[in-house]
Amino acid sequence: MISVLFVCLGNICRSPMAEAVLRHKIAQKGLNEKITVDSAGTGDWHIGKAPHEGTRKLLDDWGISYEGMLARQVENRDFTDFDYIVAMDNSNVANLRKLPGGQDANILKFMDLLPSEKLREVPDPYFTGNFEEVYRLIDAGCEVLLDRIIEEKL
Ligand code: 4NP
């Protein structure tokens, strides 16, 4: 099983959106038995909470399930448990690097999947309120990521 972990700050806006979107694309390609997806936050404020209503609205609009998804914090074992760790912004990468095991971990920056986009970080909609923009980036980036995983690992 190939595993992917998306990481943001609170694990209620961006990384759960990416988790749900990538899982949806995996199902559409019939790859449920091959690739598994999770998400986590570097912060602990929202542990146990469902995705933010802005994220839920976008996922509802696109018919993408987020059933059962609850926020959790990054754990040290994530660095060894996951094949791909994808962080939403530079501060997420910096926070991951400070954790035990994070220094030499292979951490991808989400926007490096989309080199032609001017934005180099996924903006935090908890502060901007712009969940549509985040959905557009996440949908495009997850498409690229899934193609990359298929090419590299399957
Ligand atoms: P996320 O957004 O990292 O995309 O889940 C945030 C959610 C909550 C907070 C910050 C960012 N917060 O400060 O509580």
mmCIF file of C-alpha atoms and ligand atoms in Angstrom:
data_model
loop_
_atom_site.group_PDB
_atom_site.id
_atom_site.type_symbol
_atom_site.label_atom_id
_atom_site.label_comp_id
_atom_site.label_asym_id
_atom_site.label_seq_id
_atom_site.Cartn_x
_atom_site.Cartn_y
_atom_site.Cartn_z
ATOM 1 C CA MET A 1 0.000 0.000 0.000
ATOM 2 C CA ILE A 2 1.323 3.432 -0.956
ATOM 3 C CA SER A 3 0.512 6.068 1.674
ATOM 4 C CA VAL A 4 0.118 9.845 1.445
ATOM 5 C CA LEU A 5 -0.118 12.312 4.335
ATOM 6 C CA PHE A 6 -1.185 15.917 3.757
ATOM 7 C CA VAL A 7 -0.119 18.377 6.445
ATOM 8 C CA CYS A 8 -1.336 21.891 7.272
ATOM 9 C CA LEU A 9 -1.567 23.920 10.475
ATOM 10 C CA GLY A 10 -4.978 23.128 11.945
ATOM 11 C CA ASN A 11 -6.004 20.015 9.934
ATOM 12 C CA ILE A 12 -9.480 21.466 9.456
ATOM 13 C CA CYS A 13 -9.218 23.468 6.176
ATOM 14 C CA ARG A 14 -6.510 22.639 3.616
ATOM 15 C CA SER A 15 -5.124 19.204 4.431
ATOM 16 C CA PRO A 16 -8.525 17.544 4.985
ATOM 17 C CA MET A 17 -9.688 19.062 1.684
ATOM 18 C CA ALA A 18 -6.658 17.523 -0.038
ATOM 19 C CA GLU A 19 -7.236 14.198 1.724
ATOM 20 C CA ALA A 20 -10.848 14.026 0.525
ATOM 21 C CA VAL A 21 -10.035 15.188 -3.025
ATOM 22 C CA LEU A 22 -7.140 12.773 -3.523
ATOM 23 C CA ARG A 23 -9.140 9.866 -2.076
ATOM 24 C CA HIS A 24 -11.958 10.702 -4.507
ATOM 25 C CA LYS A 25 -9.537 10.665 -7.459
ATOM 26 C CA ILE A 26 -8.014 7.383 -6.250
ATOM 27 C CA ALA A 27 -11.498 5.816 -6.130
ATOM 28 C CA GLN A 28 -12.311 7.129 -9.621
ATOM 29 C CA LYS A 29 -9.224 5.360 -10.941
ATOM 30 C CA GLY A 30 -10.078 2.123 -9.093
ATOM 31 C CA LEU A 31 -6.926 2.343 -6.953
ATOM 32 C CA ASN A 32 -8.464 2.052 -3.460
ATOM 33 C CA GLU A 33 -6.487 -1.123 -2.772
ATOM 34 C CA LYS A 34 -3.201 0.507 -3.756
ATOM 35 C CA ILE A 35 -3.089 4.011 -2.267
ATOM 36 C CA THR A 36 -4.205 5.269 1.131
ATOM 37 C CA VAL A 37 -4.534 8.926 2.212
ATOM 38 C CA ASP A 38 -4.557 10.710 5.557
ATOM 39 C CA SER A 39 -4.036 14.262 6.835
ATOM 40 C CA ALA A 40 -2.767 15.916 10.014
ATOM 41 C CA GLY A 41 -2.014 19.326 11.489
ATOM 42 C CA THR A 42 1.153 20.591 13.116
ATOM 43 C CA GLY A 43 -1.032 22.397 15.696
ATOM 44 C CA ASP A 44 -3.189 20.784 18.371
ATOM 45 C CA TRP A 45 -6.104 23.247 18.653
ATOM 46 C CA HIS A 46 -8.627 21.333 16.563
ATOM 47 C CA ILE A 47 -7.870 17.709 17.426
ATOM 48 C CA GLY A 48 -11.032 15.593 17.031
ATOM 49 C CA LYS A 49 -12.929 18.191 14.987
ATOM 50 C CA ALA A 50 -14.616 17.683 11.616
ATOM 51 C CA PRO A 51 -13.422 19.771 8.650
ATOM 52 C CA HIS A 52 -14.186 23.521 8.682
ATOM 53 C CA GLU A 53 -17.563 24.455 7.194
ATOM 54 C CA GLY A 54 -15.828 26.229 4.293
ATOM 55 C CA THR A 55 -14.034 23.010 3.361
ATOM 56 C CA ARG A 56 -17.235 20.986 3.869
ATOM 57 C CA LYS A 57 -19.181 23.321 1.569
ATOM 58 C CA LEU A 58 -16.685 22.992 -1.294
ATOM 59 C CA LEU A 59 -16.539 19.209 -0.904
ATOM 60 C CA ASP A 60 -20.357 19.044 -0.809
ATOM 61 C CA ASP A 61 -20.556 21.219 -3.950
ATOM 62 C CA TRP A 62 -18.246 18.793 -5.767
ATOM 63 C CA GLY A 63 -19.898 15.641 -4.404
ATOM 64 C CA ILE A 64 -16.781 14.540 -2.528
ATOM 65 C CA SER A 65 -17.131 12.627 0.753
ATOM 66 C CA TYR A 66 -15.404 13.659 3.993
ATOM 67 C CA GLU A 67 -17.333 11.180 6.113
ATOM 68 C CA GLY A 68 -15.643 10.240 9.380
ATOM 69 C CA MET A 69 -12.739 12.617 8.900
ATOM 70 C CA LEU A 70 -11.549 14.185 12.176
ATOM 71 C CA ALA A 71 -8.538 16.394 12.825
ATOM 72 C CA ARG A 72 -5.422 14.940 14.364
ATOM 73 C CA GLN A 73 -1.943 16.257 15.100
ATOM 74 C CA VAL A 74 1.211 15.111 13.328
ATOM 75 C CA GLU A 75 3.010 12.332 15.213
ATOM 76 C CA ASN A 76 6.694 11.414 15.039
ATOM 77 C CA ARG A 77 5.849 8.020 13.565
ATOM 78 C CA ASP A 78 4.225 9.711 10.549
ATOM 79 C CA PHE A 79 7.712 10.282 9.125
ATOM 80 C CA THR A 80 8.302 6.560 8.859
ATOM 81 C CA ASP A 81 4.698 5.464 8.271
ATOM 82 C CA PHE A 82 4.048 7.516 5.115
ATOM 83 C CA ASP A 83 5.621 7.281 1.657
ATOM 84 C CA TYR A 84 4.610 10.845 0.711
ATOM 85 C CA ILE A 85 4.311 13.763 3.136
ATOM 86 C CA VAL A 86 2.926 16.868 1.436
ATOM 87 C CA ALA A 87 2.860 20.201 3.306
ATOM 88 C CA MET A 88 0.641 23.125 2.353
ATOM 89 C CA ASP A 89 2.960 26.046 3.132
ATOM 90 C CA ASN A 90 6.496 26.955 4.176
ATOM 91 C CA SER A 91 5.652 27.250 7.853
ATOM 92 C CA ASN A 92 4.193 23.732 7.802
ATOM 93 C CA VAL A 93 7.500 22.476 6.364
ATOM 94 C CA ALA A 94 9.471 24.391 9.001
ATOM 95 C CA ASN A 95 7.276 23.007 11.801
ATOM 96 C CA LEU A 96 7.675 19.450 10.488
ATOM 97 C CA ARG A 97 11.461 19.863 10.290
ATOM 98 C CA LYS A 98 11.565 20.718 14.023
ATOM 99 C CA LEU A 99 9.968 17.415 15.036
ATOM 100 C CA PRO A 100 11.991 14.271 15.806
ATOM 101 C CA GLY A 101 12.494 12.502 12.482
ATOM 102 C CA GLY A 102 11.490 15.551 10.505
ATOM 103 C CA GLN A 103 14.962 16.839 9.773
ATOM 104 C CA ASP A 104 15.817 14.320 7.066
ATOM 105 C CA ALA A 105 12.279 13.334 6.108
ATOM 106 C CA ASN A 106 11.254 13.595 2.467
ATOM 107 C CA ILE A 107 8.700 16.413 2.596
ATOM 108 C CA LEU A 108 7.049 17.759 -0.545
ATOM 109 C CA LYS A 109 5.624 21.251 -0.784
ATOM 110 C CA PHE A 110 2.154 21.088 -2.304
ATOM 111 C CA MET A 111 2.724 24.009 -4.681
ATOM 112 C CA ASP A 112 5.837 22.321 -6.095
ATOM 113 C CA LEU A 113 3.305 20.037 -7.804
ATOM 114 C CA LEU A 114 2.082 23.135 -9.694
ATOM 115 C CA PRO A 115 5.236 24.906 -10.902
ATOM 116 C CA SER A 116 3.387 27.199 -13.317
ATOM 117 C CA GLU A 117 1.228 28.735 -10.555
ATOM 118 C CA LYS A 118 2.418 32.086 -9.278
ATOM 119 C CA LEU A 119 1.411 31.194 -5.701
ATOM 120 C CA ARG A 120 4.161 29.144 -4.054
ATOM 121 C CA GLU A 121 2.134 28.229 -0.940
ATOM 122 C CA VAL A 122 -1.475 27.132 -0.511
ATOM 123 C CA PRO A 123 -3.080 30.194 1.126
ATOM 124 C CA ASP A 124 -4.707 29.514 4.476
ATOM 125 C CA PRO A 125 -8.477 29.952 4.020
ATOM 126 C CA TYR A 126 -8.956 30.003 7.791
ATOM 127 C CA PHE A 127 -7.608 33.547 7.481
ATOM 128 C CA THR A 128 -8.392 34.496 3.847
ATOM 129 C CA GLY A 129 -11.905 32.980 3.727
ATOM 130 C CA ASN A 130 -11.226 31.978 0.107
ATOM 131 C CA PHE A 131 -11.996 28.265 0.035
ATOM 132 C CA GLU A 132 -12.729 28.297 -3.726
ATOM 133 C CA GLU A 133 -9.154 29.314 -4.519
ATOM 134 C CA VAL A 134 -7.842 26.572 -2.259
ATOM 135 C CA TYR A 135 -10.110 24.007 -3.898
ATOM 136 C CA ARG A 136 -8.861 24.971 -7.361
ATOM 137 C CA LEU A 137 -5.224 24.545 -6.314
ATOM 138 C CA ILE A 138 -5.860 21.339 -4.412
ATOM 139 C CA ASP A 139 -7.821 19.739 -7.242
ATOM 140 C CA ALA A 140 -5.058 20.556 -9.748
ATOM 141 C CA GLY A 141 -2.218 19.528 -7.415
ATOM 142 C CA CYS A 142 -3.853 16.231 -6.436
ATOM 143 C CA GLU A 143 -4.238 15.374 -10.122
ATOM 144 C CA VAL A 144 -0.482 15.883 -10.599
ATOM 145 C CA LEU A 145 0.378 14.027 -7.378
ATOM 146 C CA LEU A 146 -1.713 10.999 -8.309
ATOM 147 C CA ASP A 147 -0.080 10.791 -11.748
ATOM 148 C CA ARG A 148 3.326 11.030 -10.064
ATOM 149 C CA ILE A 149 2.536 8.257 -7.576
ATOM 150 C CA ILE A 150 1.273 6.004 -10.353
ATOM 151 C CA GLU A 151 4.452 6.647 -12.335
ATOM 152 C CA GLU A 152 6.842 6.267 -9.393
ATOM 153 C CA LYS A 153 5.280 3.450 -7.383
ATOM 154 C CA LEU A 154 2.611 1.468 -9.229
HETATM 155 P P1 4NP B 1 -5.627 24.832 8.096
HETATM 156 O O1 4NP B 1 -6.235 26.230 8.576
HETATM 157 O O2 4NP B 1 -4.183 24.815 8.551
HETATM 158 O O3 4NP B 1 -5.741 24.864 6.599
HETATM 159 O O4 4NP B 1 -6.466 23.773 8.728
HETATM 160 C C1 4NP B 1 -6.171 26.660 9.898
HETATM 161 C C2 4NP B 1 -7.107 26.259 10.819
HETATM 162 C C3 4NP B 1 -7.063 26.736 12.107
HETATM 163 C C4 4NP B 1 -6.064 27.624 12.487
HETATM 164 C C5 4NP B 1 -5.130 28.014 11.568
HETATM 165 C C6 4NP B 1 -5.169 27.538 10.279
HETATM 166 N N1 4NP B 1 -6.034 28.147 13.811
HETATM 167 O O5 4NP B 1 -5.203 29.034 14.080
HETATM 168 O O6 4NP B 1 -6.839 27.739 14.652
#
